[in-house]
């Protein structure tokens, strides 16, 4: 998998938004907001380039108090959502 490289993660208060700096104008019809854990996953994935859900889940278990099974299940679901929303590719 890959995060689309032209997208940027920006902090807004205690949340984060994903923006497309190449888009014409401001399209507020598809704003993507992330909490701090999802933003950490975004950053891990962006740094990794090509990655698998297991790669990201491994990083989560290193950084957070979460079981490997829960990390993999939740990471897989989030990444699937990002692919469906055209933020990442398989």
One Martini backbone bead per residue (centre of mass of N, CA, C, O) as a GRO file, in nm:
protein
   90
    1UNK     BB    1   0.103   0.032   0.009
    2UNK     BB    2  -0.010   0.387  -0.033
    3UNK     BB    3   0.030   0.709   0.008
    4UNK     BB    4  -0.056   0.995  -0.117
    5UNK     BB    5   0.202   1.222  -0.167
    6UNK     BB    6   0.034   1.506  -0.203
    7UNK     BB    7  -0.064   1.481   0.071
    8UNK     BB    8  -0.163   1.662   0.374
    9UNK     BB    9  -0.092   1.704   0.720
   10UNK     BB   10  -0.290   1.900   0.951
   11UNK     BB   11  -0.316   2.093   1.222
   12UNK     BB   12  -0.630   2.123   1.430
   13UNK     BB   13  -0.572   2.148   1.713
   14UNK     BB   14  -0.657   1.813   1.825
   15UNK     BB   15  -0.650   1.773   1.518
   16UNK     BB   16  -0.674   1.652   1.174
   17UNK     BB   17  -0.597   1.722   0.826
   18UNK     BB   18  -0.657   1.654   0.486
   19UNK     BB   19  -0.474   1.779   0.206
   20UNK     BB   20  -0.484   1.922  -0.137
   21UNK     BB   21  -0.256   2.132  -0.290
   22UNK     BB   22  -0.356   2.061  -0.605
   23UNK     BB   23  -0.619   2.179  -0.575
   24UNK     BB   24  -0.887   2.354  -0.689
   25UNK     BB   25  -0.933   2.513  -0.448
   26UNK     BB   26  -1.195   2.463  -0.209
   27UNK     BB   27  -1.288   2.138  -0.091
   28UNK     BB   28  -1.554   2.074   0.150
   29UNK     BB   29  -1.684   1.783   0.070
   30UNK     BB   30  -1.385   1.628   0.157
   31UNK     BB   31  -1.319   1.608   0.468
   32UNK     BB   32  -1.037   1.492   0.662
   33UNK     BB   33  -1.037   1.358   0.984
   34UNK     BB   34  -0.807   1.320   1.266
   35UNK     BB   35  -0.668   1.168   1.506
   36UNK     BB   36  -0.376   1.104   1.664
   37UNK     BB   37  -0.357   0.805   1.577
   38UNK     BB   38  -0.419   0.840   1.277
   39UNK     BB   39  -0.183   1.037   1.232
   40UNK     BB   40   0.036   0.834   1.302
   41UNK     BB   41  -0.033   0.639   1.076
   42UNK     BB   42   0.014   0.836   0.847
   43UNK     BB   43   0.312   0.887   0.911
   44UNK     BB   44   0.413   0.600   0.890
   45UNK     BB   45   0.317   0.555   0.596
   46UNK     BB   46   0.467   0.793   0.464
   47UNK     BB   47   0.756   0.698   0.549
   48UNK     BB   48   0.745   0.403   0.416
   49UNK     BB   49   0.562   0.398   0.161
   50UNK     BB   50   0.574   0.093   0.143
   51UNK     BB   51   0.303  -0.111   0.286
   52UNK     BB   52   0.154  -0.280   0.553
   53UNK     BB   53  -0.055  -0.334   0.803
   54UNK     BB   54   0.163  -0.484   0.974
   55UNK     BB   55   0.369  -0.258   0.982
   56UNK     BB   56   0.190  -0.053   1.133
   57UNK     BB   57   0.109  -0.230   1.374
   58UNK     BB   58   0.397  -0.256   1.482
   59UNK     BB   59   0.428   0.041   1.555
   60UNK     BB   60   0.193   0.056   1.755
   61UNK     BB   61   0.304  -0.157   1.961
   62UNK     BB   62   0.557   0.024   2.026
   63UNK     BB   63   0.385   0.302   2.113
   64UNK     BB   64   0.142   0.131   2.227
   65UNK     BB   65  -0.116  -0.009   2.437
   66UNK     BB   66  -0.138  -0.280   2.219
   67UNK     BB   67  -0.239  -0.534   2.058
   68UNK     BB   68  -0.169  -0.696   1.772
   69UNK     BB   69  -0.463  -0.762   1.693
   70UNK     BB   70  -0.584  -0.479   1.727
   71UNK     BB   71  -0.390  -0.324   1.546
   72UNK     BB   72  -0.453  -0.482   1.285
   73UNK     BB   73  -0.757  -0.442   1.270
   74UNK     BB   74  -0.762  -0.126   1.281
   75UNK     BB   75  -0.564  -0.069   1.051
   76UNK     BB   76  -0.712  -0.216   0.825
   77UNK     BB   77  -0.971  -0.046   0.841
   78UNK     BB   78  -0.842   0.231   0.789
   79UNK     BB   79  -0.702   0.168   0.518
   80UNK     BB   80  -0.958   0.091   0.367
   81UNK     BB   81  -1.085   0.369   0.393
   82UNK     BB   82  -0.861   0.526   0.241
   83UNK     BB   83  -0.900   0.381  -0.024
   84UNK     BB   84  -1.205   0.453  -0.059
   85UNK     BB   85  -1.114   0.779  -0.032
   86UNK     BB   86  -0.842   0.824  -0.204
   87UNK     BB   87  -0.563   0.827  -0.004
   88UNK     BB   88  -0.497   0.533  -0.103
   89UNK     BB   89  -0.313   0.243  -0.211
   90UNK     BB   90  -0.270  -0.104  -0.291
   0.00000   0.00000   0.00000
